[in-house]
C-alpha positions as semicolon CSV with decimal commas, in nm:
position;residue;x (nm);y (nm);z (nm)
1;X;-2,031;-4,703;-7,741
2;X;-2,011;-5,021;-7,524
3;X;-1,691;-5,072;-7,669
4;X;-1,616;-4,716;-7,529
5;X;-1,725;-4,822;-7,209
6;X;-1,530;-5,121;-7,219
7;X;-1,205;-4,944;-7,275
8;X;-1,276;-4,693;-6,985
9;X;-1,353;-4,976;-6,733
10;X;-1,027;-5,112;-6,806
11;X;-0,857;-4,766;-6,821
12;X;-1,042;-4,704;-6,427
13;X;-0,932;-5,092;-6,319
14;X;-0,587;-4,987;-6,452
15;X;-0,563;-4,663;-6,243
16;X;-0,696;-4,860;-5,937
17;X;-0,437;-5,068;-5,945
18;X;-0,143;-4,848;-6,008
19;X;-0,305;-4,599;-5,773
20;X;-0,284;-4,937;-5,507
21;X;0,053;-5,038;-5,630
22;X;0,173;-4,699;-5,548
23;X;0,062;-4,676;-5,243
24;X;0,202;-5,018;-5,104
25;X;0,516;-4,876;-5,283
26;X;0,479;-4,589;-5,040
27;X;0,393;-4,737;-4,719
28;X;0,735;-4,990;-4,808
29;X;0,955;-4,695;-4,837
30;X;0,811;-4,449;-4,589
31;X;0,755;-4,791;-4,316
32;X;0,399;-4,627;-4,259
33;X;0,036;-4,740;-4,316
34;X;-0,197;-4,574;-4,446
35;X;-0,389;-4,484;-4,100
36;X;-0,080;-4,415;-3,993
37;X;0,042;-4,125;-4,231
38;X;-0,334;-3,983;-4,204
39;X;-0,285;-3,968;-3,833
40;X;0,057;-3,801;-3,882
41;X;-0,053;-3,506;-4,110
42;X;-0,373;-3,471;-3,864
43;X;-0,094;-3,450;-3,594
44;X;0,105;-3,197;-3,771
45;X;-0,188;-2,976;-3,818
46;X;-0,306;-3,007;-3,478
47;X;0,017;-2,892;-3,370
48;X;0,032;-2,587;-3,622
49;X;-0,296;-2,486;-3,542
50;X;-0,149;-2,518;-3,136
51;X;0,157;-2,342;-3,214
52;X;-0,075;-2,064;-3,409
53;X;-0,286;-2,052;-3,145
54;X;-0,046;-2,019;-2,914
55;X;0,143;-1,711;-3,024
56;X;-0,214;-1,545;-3,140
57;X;-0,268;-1,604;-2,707
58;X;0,077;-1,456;-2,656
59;X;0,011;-1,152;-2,832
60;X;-0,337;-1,117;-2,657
61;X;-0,144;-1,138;-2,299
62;X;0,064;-0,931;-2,375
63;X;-0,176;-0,634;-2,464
64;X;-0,356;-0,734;-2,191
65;X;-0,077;-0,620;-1,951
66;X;0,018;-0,325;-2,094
67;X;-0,354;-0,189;-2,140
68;X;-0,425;-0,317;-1,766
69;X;-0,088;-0,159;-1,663
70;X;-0,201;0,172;-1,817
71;X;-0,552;0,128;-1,692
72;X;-0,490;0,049;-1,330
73;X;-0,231;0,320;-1,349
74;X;-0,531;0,585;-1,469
75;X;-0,751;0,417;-1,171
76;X;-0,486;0,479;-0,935
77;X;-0,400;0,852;-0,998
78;X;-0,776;0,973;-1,104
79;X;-0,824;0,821;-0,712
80;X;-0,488;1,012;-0,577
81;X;-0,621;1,335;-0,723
82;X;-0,992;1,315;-0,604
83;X;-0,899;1,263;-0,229
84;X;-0,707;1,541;-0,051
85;X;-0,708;1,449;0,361
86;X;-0,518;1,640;0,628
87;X;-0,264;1,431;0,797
88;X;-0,197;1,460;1,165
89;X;0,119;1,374;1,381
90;X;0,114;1,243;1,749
91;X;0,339;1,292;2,030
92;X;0,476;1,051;2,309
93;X;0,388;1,403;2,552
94;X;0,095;1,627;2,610
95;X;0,136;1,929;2,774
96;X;-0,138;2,090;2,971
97;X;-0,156;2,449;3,060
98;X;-0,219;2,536;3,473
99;X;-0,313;2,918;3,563
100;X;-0,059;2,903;3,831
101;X;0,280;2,728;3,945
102;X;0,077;2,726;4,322
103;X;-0,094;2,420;4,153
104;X;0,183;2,220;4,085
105;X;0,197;2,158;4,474
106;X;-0,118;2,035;4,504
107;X;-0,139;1,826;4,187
108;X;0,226;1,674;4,374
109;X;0,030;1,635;4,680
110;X;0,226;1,572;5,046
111;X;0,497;1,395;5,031
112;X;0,440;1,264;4,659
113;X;0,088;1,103;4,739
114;X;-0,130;1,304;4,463
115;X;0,108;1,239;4,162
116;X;0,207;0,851;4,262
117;X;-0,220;0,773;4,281
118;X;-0,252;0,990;3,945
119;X;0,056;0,781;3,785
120;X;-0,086;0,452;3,917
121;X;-0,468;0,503;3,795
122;X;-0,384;0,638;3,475
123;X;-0,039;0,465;3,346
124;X;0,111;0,768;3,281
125;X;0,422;0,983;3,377
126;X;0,345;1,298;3,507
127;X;0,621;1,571;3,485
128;X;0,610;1,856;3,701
129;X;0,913;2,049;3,622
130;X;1,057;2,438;3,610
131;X;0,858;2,531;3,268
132;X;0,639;2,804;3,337
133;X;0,227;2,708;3,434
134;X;0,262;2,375;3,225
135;X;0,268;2,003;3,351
136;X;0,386;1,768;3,119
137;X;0,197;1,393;3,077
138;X;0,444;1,139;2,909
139;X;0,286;0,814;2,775
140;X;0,306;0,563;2,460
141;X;-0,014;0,489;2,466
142;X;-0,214;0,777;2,317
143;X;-0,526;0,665;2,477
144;X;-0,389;0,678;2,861
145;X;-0,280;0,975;2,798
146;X;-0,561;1,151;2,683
147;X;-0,809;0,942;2,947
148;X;-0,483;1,164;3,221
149;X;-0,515;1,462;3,068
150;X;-0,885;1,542;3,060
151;X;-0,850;1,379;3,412
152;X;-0,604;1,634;3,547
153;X;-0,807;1,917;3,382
154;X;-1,148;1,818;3,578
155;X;-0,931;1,808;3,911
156;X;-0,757;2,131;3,849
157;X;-1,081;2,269;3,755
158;X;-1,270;2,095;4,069
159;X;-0,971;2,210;4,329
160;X;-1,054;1,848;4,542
161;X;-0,700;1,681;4,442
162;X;-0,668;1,345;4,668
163;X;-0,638;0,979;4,587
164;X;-0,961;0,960;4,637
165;X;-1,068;1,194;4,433
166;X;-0,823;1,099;4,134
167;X;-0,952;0,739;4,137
168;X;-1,279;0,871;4,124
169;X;-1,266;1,117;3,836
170;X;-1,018;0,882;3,636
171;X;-1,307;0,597;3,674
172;X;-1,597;0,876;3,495
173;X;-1,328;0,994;3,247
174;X;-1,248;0,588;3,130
175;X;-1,607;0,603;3,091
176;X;-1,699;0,917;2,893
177;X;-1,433;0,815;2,646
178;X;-1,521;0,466;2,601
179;X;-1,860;0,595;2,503
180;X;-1,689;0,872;2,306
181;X;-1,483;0,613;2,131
182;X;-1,800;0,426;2,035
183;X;-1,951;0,787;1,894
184;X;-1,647;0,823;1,716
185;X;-1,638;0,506;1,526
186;X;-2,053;0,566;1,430
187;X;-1,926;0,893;1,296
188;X;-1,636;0,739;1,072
189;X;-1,923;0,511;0,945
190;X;-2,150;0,762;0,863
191;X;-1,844;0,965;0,671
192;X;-1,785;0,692;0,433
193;X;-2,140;0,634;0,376
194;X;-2,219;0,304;0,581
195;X;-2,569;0,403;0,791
196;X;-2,729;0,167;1,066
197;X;-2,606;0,079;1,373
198;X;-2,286;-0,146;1,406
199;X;-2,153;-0,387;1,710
200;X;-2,092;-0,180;1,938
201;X;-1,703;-0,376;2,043
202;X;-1,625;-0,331;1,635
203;X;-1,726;0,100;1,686
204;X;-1,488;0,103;1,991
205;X;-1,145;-0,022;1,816
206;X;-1,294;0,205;1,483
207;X;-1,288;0,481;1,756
208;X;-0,928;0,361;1,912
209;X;-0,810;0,439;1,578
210;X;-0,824;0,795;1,685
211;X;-0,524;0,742;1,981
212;X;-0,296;0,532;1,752
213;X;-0,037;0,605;1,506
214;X;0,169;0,473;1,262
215;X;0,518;0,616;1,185
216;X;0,376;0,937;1,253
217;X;0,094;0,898;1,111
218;X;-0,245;0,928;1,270
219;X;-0,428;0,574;1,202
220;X;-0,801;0,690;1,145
221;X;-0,699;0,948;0,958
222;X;-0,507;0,668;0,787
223;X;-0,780;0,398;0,780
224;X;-1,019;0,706;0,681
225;X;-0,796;0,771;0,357
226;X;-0,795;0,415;0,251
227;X;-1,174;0,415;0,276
228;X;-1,166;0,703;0,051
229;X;-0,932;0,620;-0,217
230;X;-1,036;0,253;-0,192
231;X;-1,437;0,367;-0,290
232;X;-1,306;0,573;-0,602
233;X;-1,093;0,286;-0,746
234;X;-1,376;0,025;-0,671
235;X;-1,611;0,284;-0,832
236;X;-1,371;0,301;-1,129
237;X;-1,355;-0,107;-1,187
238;X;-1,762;-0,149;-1,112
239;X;-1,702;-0,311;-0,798
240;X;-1,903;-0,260;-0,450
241;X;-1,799;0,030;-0,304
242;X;-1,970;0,060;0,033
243;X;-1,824;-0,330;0,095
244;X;-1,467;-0,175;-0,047
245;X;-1,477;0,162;0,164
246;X;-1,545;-0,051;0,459
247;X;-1,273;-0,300;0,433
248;X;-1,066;0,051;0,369
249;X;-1,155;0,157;0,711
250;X;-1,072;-0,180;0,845
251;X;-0,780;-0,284;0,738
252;X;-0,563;-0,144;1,030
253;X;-0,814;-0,289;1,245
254;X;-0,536;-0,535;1,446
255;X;-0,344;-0,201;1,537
256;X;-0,637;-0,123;1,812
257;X;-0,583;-0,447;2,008
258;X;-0,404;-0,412;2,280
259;X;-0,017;-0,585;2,220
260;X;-0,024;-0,910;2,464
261;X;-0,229;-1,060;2,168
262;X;0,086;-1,185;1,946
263;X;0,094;-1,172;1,574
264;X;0,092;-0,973;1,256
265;X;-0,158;-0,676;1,285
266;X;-0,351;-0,788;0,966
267;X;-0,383;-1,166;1,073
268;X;-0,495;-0,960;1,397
269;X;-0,718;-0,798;1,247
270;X;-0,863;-1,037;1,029
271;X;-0,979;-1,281;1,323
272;X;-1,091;-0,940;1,518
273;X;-1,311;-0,870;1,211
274;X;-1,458;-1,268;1,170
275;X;-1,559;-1,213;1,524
276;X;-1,801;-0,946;1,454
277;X;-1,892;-1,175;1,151
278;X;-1,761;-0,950;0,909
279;X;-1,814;-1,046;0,481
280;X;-1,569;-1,262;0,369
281;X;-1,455;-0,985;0,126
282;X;-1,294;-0,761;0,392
283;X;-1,198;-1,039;0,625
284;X;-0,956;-1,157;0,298
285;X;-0,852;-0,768;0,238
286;X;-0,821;-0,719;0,602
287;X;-0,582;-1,071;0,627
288;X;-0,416;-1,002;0,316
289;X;-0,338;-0,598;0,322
290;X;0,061;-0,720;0,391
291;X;0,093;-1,030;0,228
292;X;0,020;-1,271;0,499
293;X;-0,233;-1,431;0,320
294;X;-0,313;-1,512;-0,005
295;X;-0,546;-1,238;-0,227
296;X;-0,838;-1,397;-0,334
297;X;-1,105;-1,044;-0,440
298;X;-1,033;-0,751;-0,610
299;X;-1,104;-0,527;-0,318
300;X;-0,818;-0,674;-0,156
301;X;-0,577;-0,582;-0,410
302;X;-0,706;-0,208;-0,422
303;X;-0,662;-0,206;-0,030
304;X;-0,306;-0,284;-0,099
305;X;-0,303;-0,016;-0,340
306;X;-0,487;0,280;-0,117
307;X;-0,290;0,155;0,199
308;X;0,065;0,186;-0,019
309;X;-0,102;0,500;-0,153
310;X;-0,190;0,725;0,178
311;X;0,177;0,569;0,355
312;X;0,429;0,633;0,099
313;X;0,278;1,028;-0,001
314;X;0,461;1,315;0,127
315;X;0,431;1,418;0,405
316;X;0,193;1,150;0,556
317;X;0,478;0,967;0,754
318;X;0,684;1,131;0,982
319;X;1,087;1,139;1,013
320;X;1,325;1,275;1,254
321;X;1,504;1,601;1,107
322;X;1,838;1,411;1,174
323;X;1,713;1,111;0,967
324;X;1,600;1,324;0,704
325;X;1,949;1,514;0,659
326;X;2,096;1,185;0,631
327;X;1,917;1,046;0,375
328;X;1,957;1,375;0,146
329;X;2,296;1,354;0,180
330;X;2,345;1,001;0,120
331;X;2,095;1,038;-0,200
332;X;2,344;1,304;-0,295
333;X;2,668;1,153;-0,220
334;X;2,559;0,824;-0,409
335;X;2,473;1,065;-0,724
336;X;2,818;1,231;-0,667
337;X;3,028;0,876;-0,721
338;X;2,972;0,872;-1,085
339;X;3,227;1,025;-1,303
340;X;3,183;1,349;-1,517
341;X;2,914;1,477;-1,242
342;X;3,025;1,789;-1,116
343;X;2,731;1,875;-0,859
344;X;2,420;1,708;-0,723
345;X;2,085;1,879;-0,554
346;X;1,841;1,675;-0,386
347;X;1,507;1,857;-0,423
348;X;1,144;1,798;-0,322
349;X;1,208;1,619;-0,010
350;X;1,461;1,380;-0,182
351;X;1,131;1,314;-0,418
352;X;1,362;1,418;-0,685
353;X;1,752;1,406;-0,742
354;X;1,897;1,673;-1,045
355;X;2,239;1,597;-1,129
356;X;2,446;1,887;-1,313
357;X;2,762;1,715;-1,482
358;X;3,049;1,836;-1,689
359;X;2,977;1,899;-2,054
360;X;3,321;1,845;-2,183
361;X;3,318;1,448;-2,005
362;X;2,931;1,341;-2,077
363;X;2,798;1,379;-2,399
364;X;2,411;1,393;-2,478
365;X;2,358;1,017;-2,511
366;X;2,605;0,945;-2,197
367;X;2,321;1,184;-2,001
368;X;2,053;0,950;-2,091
369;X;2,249;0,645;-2,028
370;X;2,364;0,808;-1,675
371;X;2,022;0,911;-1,517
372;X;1,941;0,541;-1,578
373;X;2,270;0,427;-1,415
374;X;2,180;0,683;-1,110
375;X;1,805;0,541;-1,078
376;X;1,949;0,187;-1,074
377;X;2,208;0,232;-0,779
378;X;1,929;0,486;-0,640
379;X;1,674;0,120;-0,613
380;X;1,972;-0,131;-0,520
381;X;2,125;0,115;-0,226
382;X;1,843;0,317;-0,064
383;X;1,518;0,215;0,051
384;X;1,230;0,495;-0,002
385;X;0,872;0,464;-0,025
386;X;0,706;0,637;-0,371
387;X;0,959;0,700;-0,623
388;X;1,219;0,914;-0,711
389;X;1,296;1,111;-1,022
390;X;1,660;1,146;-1,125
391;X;1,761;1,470;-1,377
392;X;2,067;1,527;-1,574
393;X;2,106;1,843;-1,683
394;X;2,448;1,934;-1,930
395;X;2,538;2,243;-2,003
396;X;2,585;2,367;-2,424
397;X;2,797;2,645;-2,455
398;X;2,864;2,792;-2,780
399;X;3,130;3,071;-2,801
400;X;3,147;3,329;-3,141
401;X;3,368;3,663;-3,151
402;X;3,230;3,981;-3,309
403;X;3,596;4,152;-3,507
């Protein structure tokens, strides 16, 4: 037995050796210690693992955009079909009815002196012209006009017309609609939930909202609609709504101020809003609404979102009939330039383009490949809000003889 053991001591001093022979053999031919290849393999798995790691994270981005696509696509239509709001459209004129054309004399006054004092309290343009028991008011300013027309009512309905006089009644009307304007903006509060008094300056531009417009487009009804749409989506992700429906009403905020404050209407806005020490939350969605500041809260994003939303829906934003006919046609025409299309309708309020072609030039997988052609040039050439949807329809004929 000890001999045994003998043997398999030298056997184990044997292997030690050869096992250290080998690896100064190694470390000659590879030019490597021994610390050195060990921190070489741990360097190669480190950078498998990173490379692993790496594409396991692509893969997880990537489903993350497409299921947040989808998602904030479900947010934003479940929103669009819960809210259904009138829309309203303002005019540079109002026209106010008289009982007779006698009036017109006295609202003109001797020698001019009624209508200049009228024009020069309110700001306005009074018409008095041949159409039948009407007098026209023409401002740009929704506000001045309305503060002149209730005006003119009170002194057609008093009979007193005099300078006087129209100072004197113009004076009470500036001041039943400034309180109105402040009842209007508690009201607007109230509709979207918010309760409690508010500063009283902030109410008066909510209530100014009522006298402005955008493109047509009334601006509370507007700033209402955001509100609206903004609540559901913030509902939808978990966030606050009463804190997103109010930065919906006030994002159009800067649009009430009168115009010799320069600037961008949301930077307007937003230092409008930090005056009445508004959260930070809205002053950022407020600022940021058109990109002029960074986003830096969810309930900014959605008001980009609901404002995009109640613009760019049909019939929300006014266009003149002539500019409307134009771009039909030009939707049309631009259809028209492709070969093998033989007629083009534009349809829905140019929401949607169908383009009939000829069935012995386009084949069924030239259709596909056109529409896509068509909705290309459709995005490079013509700007539209929304979207528009492009159809190709090709006819199949097939032809048999009964002998």
């Amino acid at each position: 037995i000890d001999e045994k053991i003998k043997q398999l001591e030298e056997k184990q001093n044997q292997l030690s050796r050869l096992l250290h022979e080998e690896n100064i053999r190694l470390e000659r031919v590879s030019s490597m210690t021994k610390e050195d290849a060990k921190k070489l393999l741990i360097d190669n798995m480190i950078n498998e693992a990173k490379g692993e790691a790496a594409q396991v994270l692509k893969e997880i981005r990537d489903n993350s955009k497409l299921e947040a696509k989808k998602e904030s696509q479900k947010i934003i239509i479940q929103a669009i079909q819960r809210s259904a709001v009138d829309h309203c459209v303002e005019t540079t004129v109002s026209v106010l009815q008289i009982q007779s054309d006698e009036m017109k004399g006295r609202i003109i006054g001797k020698e001019g002196r009624n209508i200049r004092a009228f024009e020069a309290a309110t700001g306005v343009d009074v018409i008095v012209d041949d159409t039948p028991e009407a007098v026209i008011i023409s401002a740009f300013d929704p506000l001045r006009r309305e503060v002149a027309r209730i005006a003119l009512e009170r002194l057609i309905t008093d009979g007193r017309i005099h300078p006087a006089r129209i100072e004197e009644v113009v004076q009470k009307v500036q001041t039943d609609l400034d309180e109105e304007l402040i009842h209007t903006g508690e009201n607007m509060m109230m509709e979207i939930g918010i309760t409690g008094g508010g500063n009283p300056e902030l109410l008066r531009h909510i209530g100014k909202m009522k006298y402005r417009s955008s493109y047509g487009q009334n601006l509370l009804s507007h700033s209402l609609e955001v509100a609206h749409l903004t609540g559901l989506m913030a509902a939808e992700l978990g966030l606050d709504v009463v804190l997103a429906k109010r930065a919906g009403l006030l994002h159009d905020i800067g649009k009430t101020v009168d115009r010799n404050i320069e600037g961008p209407h949301a930077l307007v806005g937003y230092d409008l809003a930090k005056r009445f020490n508004e959260n930070s939350i809205i002053l950022n969605a407020i600022g940021s609404h058109h990109d002029d500041m960074p986003i830096d809260n969810p309930i900014a994003a959605l008001i980009q979102s609901a404002d995009a939303i109640s613009g760019s829906r049909p019939g929300a934003r006014r266009e003149s009939v002539e500019a409307y006919a134009k771009r039909l046609e030009h939707l049309e025409k631009l259809a028209k330039s492709f070969d093998g299309v033989s007629q083009t309708y534009a349809i829905q309020a140019g929401r949607e383009i169908r383009v009939i072609v000829e069935h012995d030039k386009i084949d069924d997988a030239m259709a596909d490949l056109l529409s896509h052609d068509i909705a290309k040039k459709i995005e490079t050439d013509i700007g539209y809000p929304g979207q528009i949807k492009v159809v190709v329809i090709r006819e199949k004929r097939a032809v048999a003889y009964a002998k």
